[in-house]
CSV table of C-alpha atoms (C1' of nucleotides) in Angstrom, one decimal:
chain,number,residue,atom,x,y,z
A,1,MET,CA,-0.1,-0.1,0.1
A,2,ILE,CA,1.2,3.6,-0.7
A,3,ALA,CA,2.2,5.8,2.2
A,4,ILE,CA,-0.6,8.6,2.4
A,5,ASN,CA,0.6,10.9,5.0
A,6,GLN,CA,1.5,14.3,3.8
A,7,GLN,CA,5.4,13.9,4.6
A,8,ALA,CA,5.5,10.4,2.7
A,9,THR,CA,4.0,12.0,-0.2
A,10,GLU,CA,6.1,14.7,-0.3
A,11,SER,CA,8.7,12.5,0.0
A,12,ILE,CA,7.6,10.7,-3.2
A,13,LEU,CA,6.9,13.6,-4.8
A,14,ALA,CA,10.5,15.1,-4.6
A,15,GLN,CA,11.9,11.5,-5.5
A,16,ALA,CA,9.7,11.4,-8.8
A,17,HIS,CA,11.1,14.5,-9.4
A,18,GLN,CA,14.7,13.5,-9.3
A,19,GLN,CA,13.5,10.2,-11.0
A,20,CYS,CA,12.3,12.5,-14.3
A,21,LEU,CA,15.3,14.4,-14.5
A,22,ALA,CA,17.6,11.2,-14.4
A,23,LEU,CA,15.1,10.2,-17.5
A,24,GLY,CA,15.5,13.7,-19.3
A,25,SER,CA,12.1,14.6,-18.9
A,26,LYS,CA,10.6,17.0,-16.1
A,27,LEU,CA,7.8,16.5,-13.4
A,28,THR,CA,5.9,19.6,-14.1
A,29,THR,CA,3.6,21.2,-11.3
A,30,LYS,CA,0.4,19.4,-13.1
A,31,ARG,CA,2.2,16.2,-13.5
A,32,SER,CA,3.3,16.2,-9.9
A,33,GLN,CA,-0.4,17.1,-9.2
A,34,VAL,CA,-1.8,14.3,-11.1
A,35,LEU,CA,0.7,12.0,-9.1
A,36,GLU,CA,-0.3,13.2,-5.9
A,37,GLY,CA,-4.1,12.6,-7.2
A,38,LEU,CA,-3.2,9.1,-7.5
A,39,LEU,CA,-1.3,8.6,-4.2
A,40,VAL,CA,-4.1,10.1,-2.2
A,41,ALA,CA,-6.2,8.3,-3.8
A,42,ALA,CA,-4.7,4.9,-2.5
A,43,LYS,CA,-6.6,2.7,-5.0
A,44,ALA,CA,-6.9,2.4,-8.9
A,45,VAL,CA,-8.7,5.1,-10.3
A,46,SER,CA,-9.9,6.0,-14.0
A,47,ALA,CA,-8.7,9.2,-15.3
A,48,TYR,CA,-12.2,10.9,-14.8
A,49,GLU,CA,-12.2,9.7,-11.1
A,50,LEU,CA,-9.0,11.4,-10.9
A,51,THR,CA,-9.8,14.5,-12.0
A,52,ASN,CA,-12.4,14.4,-9.1
A,53,VAL,CA,-10.0,13.3,-6.7
A,54,CYS,CA,-7.8,16.3,-7.6
A,55,ARG,CA,-10.3,18.9,-7.6
A,56,ASP,CA,-12.4,17.4,-4.2
A,57,LYS,CA,-9.5,16.4,-2.2
A,58,LEU,CA,-6.7,18.8,-3.4
A,59,GLY,CA,-8.0,21.4,-4.9
A,60,TYR,CA,-6.3,21.1,-8.3
A,61,ASP,CA,-8.3,21.9,-11.4
A,62,LEU,CA,-7.2,19.4,-13.9
A,63,LEU,CA,-9.3,18.5,-17.5
A,64,PRO,CA,-9.8,14.8,-17.9
A,65,MET,CA,-7.8,15.4,-21.4
A,66,SER,CA,-4.8,16.7,-19.7
A,67,VAL,CA,-5.3,13.9,-17.2
A,68,TYR,CA,-5.1,11.1,-19.6
A,69,ARG,CA,-1.9,12.9,-21.4
A,70,ILE,CA,-0.3,13.0,-17.7
A,71,LEU,CA,-0.9,9.8,-17.0
A,72,GLU,CA,0.5,8.3,-19.9
A,73,PHE,CA,3.6,10.6,-19.1
A,74,LEU,CA,3.9,9.2,-15.4
A,75,GLU,CA,3.6,5.6,-16.8
A,76,ASN,CA,6.6,5.7,-19.5
A,77,ASN,CA,8.5,7.3,-16.4
A,78,GLN,CA,7.9,4.6,-14.1
A,79,LEU,CA,5.9,6.6,-12.0
A,80,ALA,CA,2.7,4.8,-12.5
A,81,HIS,CA,0.9,1.7,-14.1
A,82,ARG,CA,-1.8,1.3,-16.3
A,83,LEU,CA,-4.0,-1.4,-15.1
A,84,ASN,CA,-5.5,-2.7,-18.2
A,85,THR,CA,-8.2,-4.7,-16.8
A,86,SER,CA,-10.2,-2.2,-15.3
A,87,ASN,CA,-8.6,1.0,-17.3
A,88,LYS,CA,-7.6,2.1,-14.4
A,89,TYR,CA,-4.3,4.1,-13.1
A,90,ILE,CA,-2.2,3.6,-9.4
A,91,ALA,CA,1.2,4.8,-8.5
A,92,CYS,CA,4.3,2.7,-8.4
A,93,SER,CA,4.5,1.7,-5.2
A,94,HIS,CA,8.5,1.5,-5.8
A,95,ILE,CA,9.1,5.2,-6.3
A,96,THR,CA,11.3,5.6,-3.3
A,97,CYS,CA,13.3,2.4,-4.1
A,98,ASP,CA,16.2,2.8,-6.3
A,99,HIS,CA,16.8,-0.7,-7.3
A,100,GLN,CA,15.5,-3.3,-9.9
A,101,HIS,CA,12.3,-5.0,-9.2
A,102,GLN,CA,11.1,-8.3,-10.1
A,103,PRO,CA,8.1,-8.3,-12.8
A,104,PRO,CA,5.0,-7.0,-10.9
A,105,GLN,CA,1.5,-8.9,-10.4
A,106,PHE,CA,-1.1,-6.8,-9.4
A,107,LEU,CA,-3.8,-8.0,-7.0
A,108,ILE,CA,-7.1,-6.2,-7.8
A,109,CYS,CA,-9.9,-5.9,-5.7
A,110,LYS,CA,-13.0,-6.3,-7.9
A,111,THR,CA,-14.9,-4.5,-5.4
A,112,CYS,CA,-13.1,-1.6,-3.7
A,113,ASN,CA,-10.2,-1.1,-6.3
A,114,LYS,CA,-7.7,-1.7,-3.7
A,115,VAL,CA,-4.4,-2.8,-5.7
A,116,GLU,CA,-1.6,-4.6,-4.0
A,117,GLU,CA,1.6,-4.5,-6.2
A,118,VAL,CA,3.6,-7.7,-5.3
A,119,GLU,CA,6.6,-9.7,-7.3
A,120,VAL,CA,5.8,-12.3,-9.7
A,121,PRO,CA,8.6,-15.3,-8.6
A,122,THR,CA,10.9,-15.4,-11.6
A,123,PRO,CA,10.1,-19.1,-12.5
A,124,ILE,CA,6.6,-18.4,-12.9
A,125,MET,CA,7.3,-15.4,-15.4
A,126,GLU,CA,9.7,-17.7,-17.2
A,127,SER,CA,6.9,-20.5,-17.5
A,128,VAL,CA,4.1,-18.1,-18.8
A,129,ALA,CA,6.9,-16.7,-21.1
A,130,LYS,CA,7.6,-20.1,-22.3
A,131,THR,CA,4.3,-20.8,-22.8
A,132,THR,CA,3.5,-17.7,-25.0
A,133,ARG,CA,6.5,-18.4,-27.1
A,134,LYS,CA,5.8,-22.0,-28.0
A,135,ALA,CA,2.2,-20.7,-29.0
A,136,GLY,CA,3.9,-18.3,-31.4
A,137,PHE,CA,3.6,-15.5,-29.6
A,138,THR,CA,6.0,-12.6,-27.8
A,139,LEU,CA,5.0,-11.1,-24.4
A,140,ALA,CA,3.6,-7.5,-24.6
A,141,SER,CA,4.5,-6.8,-21.0
A,142,ARG,CA,5.6,-8.6,-17.8
A,143,HIS,CA,3.4,-7.9,-15.6
A,144,LEU,CA,0.4,-9.9,-14.5
A,145,GLU,CA,-3.1,-8.3,-13.6
A,146,ILE,CA,-4.6,-10.9,-11.6
A,147,GLU,CA,-8.4,-10.0,-10.4
A,148,CYS,CA,-9.4,-11.0,-6.7
A,149,TYR,CA,-11.7,-9.6,-3.8
A,150,CYS,CA,-9.5,-8.5,-0.9
A,151,ASN,CA,-10.3,-9.1,2.8
A,152,ASP,CA,-12.7,-6.4,3.4
A,153,CYS,CA,-14.4,-6.7,0.6
A,154,ASP,CA,-16.6,-10.5,0.9
A,155,ALA,CA,-16.5,-12.4,-2.7
A,156,PRO,CA,-19.6,-13.6,-3.6
A,157,GLU,CA,-18.3,-17.0,-4.4
A,158,THR,CA,-14.7,-18.0,-3.6
A,159,VAL,CA,-12.8,-19.3,-6.4
A,160,SER,CA,-9.7,-20.2,-4.6
B,1,MET,CA,-8.1,-21.0,-33.0
B,2,ILE,CA,-11.4,-21.9,-33.4
B,3,ALA,CA,-12.6,-23.8,-36.7
B,4,ILE,CA,-14.7,-21.7,-39.3
B,5,ASN,CA,-16.0,-23.9,-41.8
B,6,GLN,CA,-19.7,-24.1,-41.9
B,7,GLN,CA,-20.0,-27.7,-40.9
B,8,ALA,CA,-17.6,-27.3,-37.9
B,9,THR,CA,-19.7,-24.0,-36.8
B,10,GLU,CA,-22.8,-26.0,-37.2
B,11,SER,CA,-21.2,-29.1,-34.9
B,12,ILE,CA,-20.4,-26.5,-32.1
B,13,LEU,CA,-24.2,-24.4,-32.1
B,14,ALA,CA,-25.5,-27.8,-32.0
B,15,GLN,CA,-23.1,-28.8,-28.8
B,16,ALA,CA,-23.8,-25.7,-27.2
B,17,HIS,CA,-27.5,-25.9,-27.5
B,18,GLN,CA,-27.1,-29.3,-25.8
B,19,GLN,CA,-24.6,-27.5,-23.3
B,20,CYS,CA,-27.4,-24.7,-22.1
B,21,LEU,CA,-29.6,-27.5,-21.7
B,22,ALA,CA,-27.8,-29.3,-19.6
B,23,LEU,CA,-27.1,-26.2,-17.5
B,24,GLY,CA,-31.3,-25.5,-17.5
B,25,SER,CA,-31.0,-22.4,-20.0
B,26,LYS,CA,-31.6,-22.1,-23.3
B,27,LEU,CA,-30.0,-21.3,-26.6
B,28,THR,CA,-32.4,-18.9,-28.4
B,29,THR,CA,-32.2,-18.0,-31.7
B,30,LYS,CA,-30.7,-14.6,-31.3
B,31,ARG,CA,-27.9,-16.2,-28.8
B,32,SER,CA,-27.2,-18.8,-31.2
B,33,GLN,CA,-27.0,-15.9,-33.9
B,34,VAL,CA,-24.2,-14.1,-31.5
B,35,LEU,CA,-22.3,-17.3,-30.9
B,36,GLU,CA,-22.0,-18.0,-34.7
B,37,GLY,CA,-21.2,-14.4,-35.0
B,38,LEU,CA,-18.3,-14.9,-32.4
B,39,LEU,CA,-17.3,-17.8,-34.3
B,40,VAL,CA,-17.2,-16.4,-37.5
B,41,ALA,CA,-15.1,-13.2,-36.2
B,42,ALA,CA,-12.4,-16.0,-35.2
B,43,LYS,CA,-10.6,-13.2,-33.2
B,44,ALA,CA,-11.5,-11.0,-29.9
B,45,VAL,CA,-14.2,-8.5,-31.2
B,46,SER,CA,-16.2,-6.1,-29.0
B,47,ALA,CA,-19.9,-6.2,-28.4
B,48,TYR,CA,-20.6,-3.3,-31.0
B,49,GLU,CA,-17.9,-4.9,-33.4
B,50,LEU,CA,-19.8,-8.2,-32.9
B,51,THR,CA,-23.1,-6.3,-33.8
B,52,ASN,CA,-21.5,-5.4,-37.4
B,53,VAL,CA,-20.2,-8.8,-38.3
B,54,CYS,CA,-23.7,-10.5,-37.5
B,55,ARG,CA,-25.0,-7.8,-39.8
B,56,ASP,CA,-22.1,-7.7,-42.6
B,57,LYS,CA,-21.3,-11.4,-42.4
B,58,LEU,CA,-24.3,-13.1,-41.6
B,59,GLY,CA,-27.3,-10.9,-42.3
B,60,TYR,CA,-28.5,-11.1,-38.6
B,61,ASP,CA,-30.0,-7.8,-37.2
B,62,LEU,CA,-28.8,-7.2,-33.9
B,63,LEU,CA,-29.0,-4.0,-31.5
B,64,PRO,CA,-25.9,-3.4,-29.2
B,65,MET,CA,-28.0,-3.9,-26.1
B,66,SER,CA,-29.1,-6.9,-27.2
B,67,VAL,CA,-25.4,-8.2,-27.8
B,68,TYR,CA,-24.8,-7.2,-24.6
B,69,ARG,CA,-27.2,-9.0,-22.9
B,70,ILE,CA,-26.5,-12.3,-25.1
B,71,LEU,CA,-22.7,-12.1,-24.4
B,72,GLU,CA,-23.6,-11.9,-20.6
B,73,PHE,CA,-25.6,-15.0,-21.0
B,74,LEU,CA,-23.2,-17.0,-23.2
B,75,GLU,CA,-20.3,-16.4,-20.6
B,76,ASN,CA,-22.5,-17.5,-17.8
B,77,ASN,CA,-22.9,-20.8,-19.7
B,78,GLN,CA,-19.4,-21.1,-20.9
B,79,LEU,CA,-19.8,-20.4,-24.5
B,80,ALA,CA,-17.9,-17.4,-24.4
B,81,HIS,CA,-15.0,-15.7,-22.3
B,82,ARG,CA,-14.8,-12.1,-21.8
B,83,LEU,CA,-11.4,-10.5,-21.9
B,84,ASN,CA,-11.1,-7.8,-19.3
B,85,THR,CA,-7.9,-6.5,-20.7
B,86,SER,CA,-9.5,-5.2,-23.9
B,87,ASN,CA,-13.0,-5.7,-23.3
B,88,LYS,CA,-13.7,-7.6,-25.9
B,89,TYR,CA,-15.4,-11.2,-26.4
B,90,ILE,CA,-14.4,-14.5,-27.6
B,91,ALA,CA,-16.2,-17.8,-28.1
B,92,CYS,CA,-14.9,-20.4,-25.7
B,93,SER,CA,-12.5,-23.0,-27.7
B,94,HIS,CA,-13.9,-26.0,-25.9
B,95,ILE,CA,-17.2,-25.8,-26.5
B,96,THR,CA,-17.3,-29.6,-28.3
B,97,CYS,CA,-15.2,-30.9,-25.4
B,98,ASP,CA,-17.0,-32.5,-22.7
B,99,HIS,CA,-14.0,-32.9,-20.2
B,100,GLN,CA,-12.7,-30.5,-17.8
B,101,HIS,CA,-10.0,-28.3,-18.5
B,102,GLN,CA,-7.0,-26.4,-16.5
B,103,PRO,CA,-7.7,-23.2,-16.2
B,104,PRO,CA,-7.1,-21.0,-19.3
B,105,GLN,CA,-3.9,-18.6,-20.5
B,106,PHE,CA,-5.2,-16.3,-22.9
B,107,LEU,CA,-2.5,-14.9,-25.3
B,108,ILE,CA,-4.0,-12.0,-26.6
B,109,CYS,CA,-2.3,-10.1,-30.0
B,110,LYS,CA,-2.3,-6.5,-29.1
B,111,THR,CA,-2.3,-5.6,-33.0
B,112,CYS,CA,-4.8,-7.9,-34.7
B,113,ASN,CA,-6.9,-9.2,-31.6
B,114,LYS,CA,-6.3,-12.9,-32.3
B,115,VAL,CA,-6.6,-15.1,-29.1
B,116,GLU,CA,-5.0,-18.3,-28.2
B,117,GLU,CA,-6.3,-19.8,-25.5
B,118,VAL,CA,-3.7,-22.4,-23.7
B,119,GLU,CA,-4.0,-23.9,-20.7
B,120,VAL,CA,-2.4,-22.9,-17.4
B,121,PRO,CA,-0.1,-25.6,-15.9
B,122,THR,CA,-1.7,-26.2,-12.5
B,123,PRO,CA,1.6,-25.4,-10.4
B,124,ILE,CA,1.8,-22.1,-12.0
B,125,MET,CA,-1.9,-21.4,-11.0
B,126,GLU,CA,-0.9,-23.1,-7.5
B,127,SER,CA,1.8,-20.6,-7.2
B,128,VAL,CA,0.0,-17.4,-8.3
B,129,ALA,CA,-3.1,-18.5,-5.7
B,130,LYS,CA,-0.7,-18.6,-3.3
B,131,THR,CA,1.0,-15.3,-3.6
B,132,THR,CA,-2.3,-14.0,-3.7
B,133,ARG,CA,-3.8,-15.5,-0.4
B,134,LYS,CA,-0.9,-14.5,1.5
B,135,ALA,CA,-1.3,-10.7,0.3
B,136,GLY,CA,-4.8,-11.2,1.8
B,137,PHE,CA,-6.8,-11.6,-1.4
B,138,THR,CA,-8.8,-14.2,-2.7
B,139,LEU,CA,-8.8,-15.0,-7.0
B,140,ALA,CA,-11.9,-13.8,-8.3
B,141,SER,CA,-11.2,-16.0,-11.4
B,142,ARG,CA,-8.7,-18.5,-12.8
B,143,HIS,CA,-7.9,-17.5,-16.3
B,144,LEU,CA,-5.0,-15.5,-17.0
B,145,GLU,CA,-4.8,-12.5,-19.5
B,146,ILE,CA,-1.6,-12.2,-21.5
B,147,GLU,CA,-0.9,-9.3,-23.7
B,148,CYS,CA,1.5,-10.3,-26.7
B,149,TYR,CA,2.3,-10.0,-30.3
B,150,CYS,CA,1.4,-12.8,-32.6
B,151,ASN,CA,3.7,-13.9,-35.6
B,152,ASP,CA,1.9,-12.4,-37.9
B,153,CYS,CA,2.5,-8.8,-36.0
B,154,ASP,CA,5.4,-7.6,-35.6
B,155,ALA,CA,6.4,-6.6,-32.0
B,156,PRO,CA,7.2,-2.6,-31.5
B,157,GLU,CA,10.0,-3.5,-29.2
B,158,THR,CA,10.4,-7.4,-28.2
B,159,VAL,CA,10.1,-8.1,-24.0
B,160,SER,CA,10.8,-11.9,-24.0
C,1,DT,C1',-57.2,-19.5,-22.7
C,2,DT,C1',-54.9,-16.9,-19.5
C,3,DC,C1',-50.9,-15.7,-17.0
C,4,DT,C1',-46.0,-15.5,-16.1
C,5,DA,C1',-41.2,-15.4,-16.4
C,6,DG,C1',-38.0,-14.7,-19.7
C,7,DA,C1',-36.5,-12.8,-23.6
C,8,DT,C1',-35.6,-8.9,-26.7
C,9,DG,C1',-37.2,-4.3,-28.6
C,10,DT,C1',-36.6,0.6,-28.0
C,11,DT,C1',-35.0,4.7,-26.2
C,12,DA,C1',-31.8,7.5,-23.7
C,13,DT,C1',-28.0,8.4,-21.1
C,14,DA,C1',-23.7,7.9,-18.6
C,15,DT,C1',-19.0,6.8,-18.9
C,16,DT,C1',-14.3,6.4,-21.0
C,17,DG,C1',-11.1,7.6,-24.6
C,18,DT,C1',-9.0,10.4,-28.9
C,19,DA,C1',-8.4,13.6,-32.5
C,20,DT,C1',-7.7,18.1,-33.2
C,21,DC,C1',-6.4,22.9,-32.8
C,22,DA,C1',-5.1,26.9,-29.6
C,23,DT,C1',-3.0,29.0,-26.6
C,24,DT,C1',0.8,29.3,-22.8
C,25,DA,C1',5.1,28.5,-20.6
C,26,DT,C1',9.7,27.1,-21.1
C,27,DC,C1',14.6,27.5,-22.8
C,28,DG,C1',18.3,27.9,-25.7
C,29,DT,C1',20.8,31.3,-28.7
C,30,DA,C1',21.6,35.4,-30.8
D,1,DT,C1',16.4,41.3,-23.4
D,2,DA,C1',14.3,39.3,-27.5
D,3,DC,C1',13.7,35.8,-30.4
D,4,DG,C1',12.4,31.6,-32.2
D,5,DA,C1',11.5,26.6,-31.2
D,6,DT,C1',9.7,22.9,-28.3
D,7,DA,C1',7.0,21.1,-24.8
D,8,DA,C1',3.1,21.3,-22.1
D,9,DT,C1',-1.3,22.4,-21.1
D,10,DG,C1',-6.3,24.1,-22.7
D,11,DA,C1',-10.2,23.8,-25.0
D,12,DT,C1',-13.6,21.8,-27.8
D,13,DA,C1',-15.7,18.2,-30.0
D,14,DC,C1',-16.6,13.7,-30.8
D,15,DA,C1',-16.1,8.8,-31.3
D,16,DA,C1',-16.3,4.3,-28.5
D,17,DT,C1',-18.0,1.8,-24.7
D,18,DA,C1',-21.7,0.3,-21.5
D,19,DT,C1',-25.9,0.5,-19.1
D,20,DA,C1',-30.4,2.0,-16.9
D,21,DA,C1',-35.2,1.7,-17.9
D,22,DC,C1',-39.1,0.9,-19.5
D,23,DA,C1',-41.9,-1.4,-23.3
D,24,DT,C1',-43.2,-5.2,-26.0
D,25,DC,C1',-43.2,-10.0,-27.4
D,26,DT,C1',-42.8,-15.0,-26.6
D,27,DA,C1',-42.9,-19.7,-24.8
D,28,DG,C1',-44.9,-22.8,-21.6
D,29,DA,C1',-47.2,-23.8,-17.1
D,30,DA,C1',-51.7,-23.5,-14.4
DNA sequence: TTCTAGATGTTATATTGTATCATTATCGTA
DNA sequence: TACGATAATGATACAATATAACATCTAGAA
């Protein structure tokens, strides 16, 4: 989970600023605001939901079109992830780390959209990649999105 | 891949009819038409695309609203799958089988939407389920959706 | 036949995502 | 400082996707 207190947020934003510079890009005011919105939301949110979060909780006035563009920027700079499963976005939970990570496995609660970002064990990802190659495909991304129910939300019918 | 010749299609539709009866539901004319559309498409298609396929290739006149409803029905009766990653649908590739299958792993070409439905090895799914449980989540579904590029479509930048 | 539940038709609208062009800000260079 | 180029954002329109709500029809049970 992402820390949501003020101090932690500022620390993350500062780190994100550095990370952008290292990649030859800039974390502008608007971009920082969108990232802050993601951190405050602390769950997967759609671009439109994010404009609401930014307005209602932070007082930032952003247009959805800008939010889409900025989310794309954040994704390219490894500051946010787009969840294809739900067309929602989350802040990367590793902004303050500086080491390389295993491919992420996103556990997404279908009810409340809480997301946990855990690591996929290498042999598992290897196996998935192998199956993919054997079928004549090439992996387009190395992350897995898993639809779940979190402990706070009851599963309609337990699968696992 | 789904067989697309006329005879195979009719055989699948007949089997689907039986499968519905066994589940206490009915494969009505419209539902059969939508399933036929999925079989003819032979790739992942959106609900709106499917209305076009049904109209242009089969001469069936269906409204998007009906298609959505019928797709939901087909999914509940294990005749079709909804791919959350792309909000598209495909016919289940196992309609003519009568045995239990491993959880499916969908390999989805991001470019042409071709889908291959392969099986997830049990230990892999077990590992994913275990990681999920440890993080305090419960699996909502037992299938994996993997975004890929197929051999016919060039990968912009190879990942695997 | 009549009633009922399920299936489908119809319309309206909400939600999500992109395309396009105008405007503004930033920064190197003269 | 002024200028010009590039990046960033604003603003508008619209395309694509999805659902809500209510009307109508149809098959089968009573």
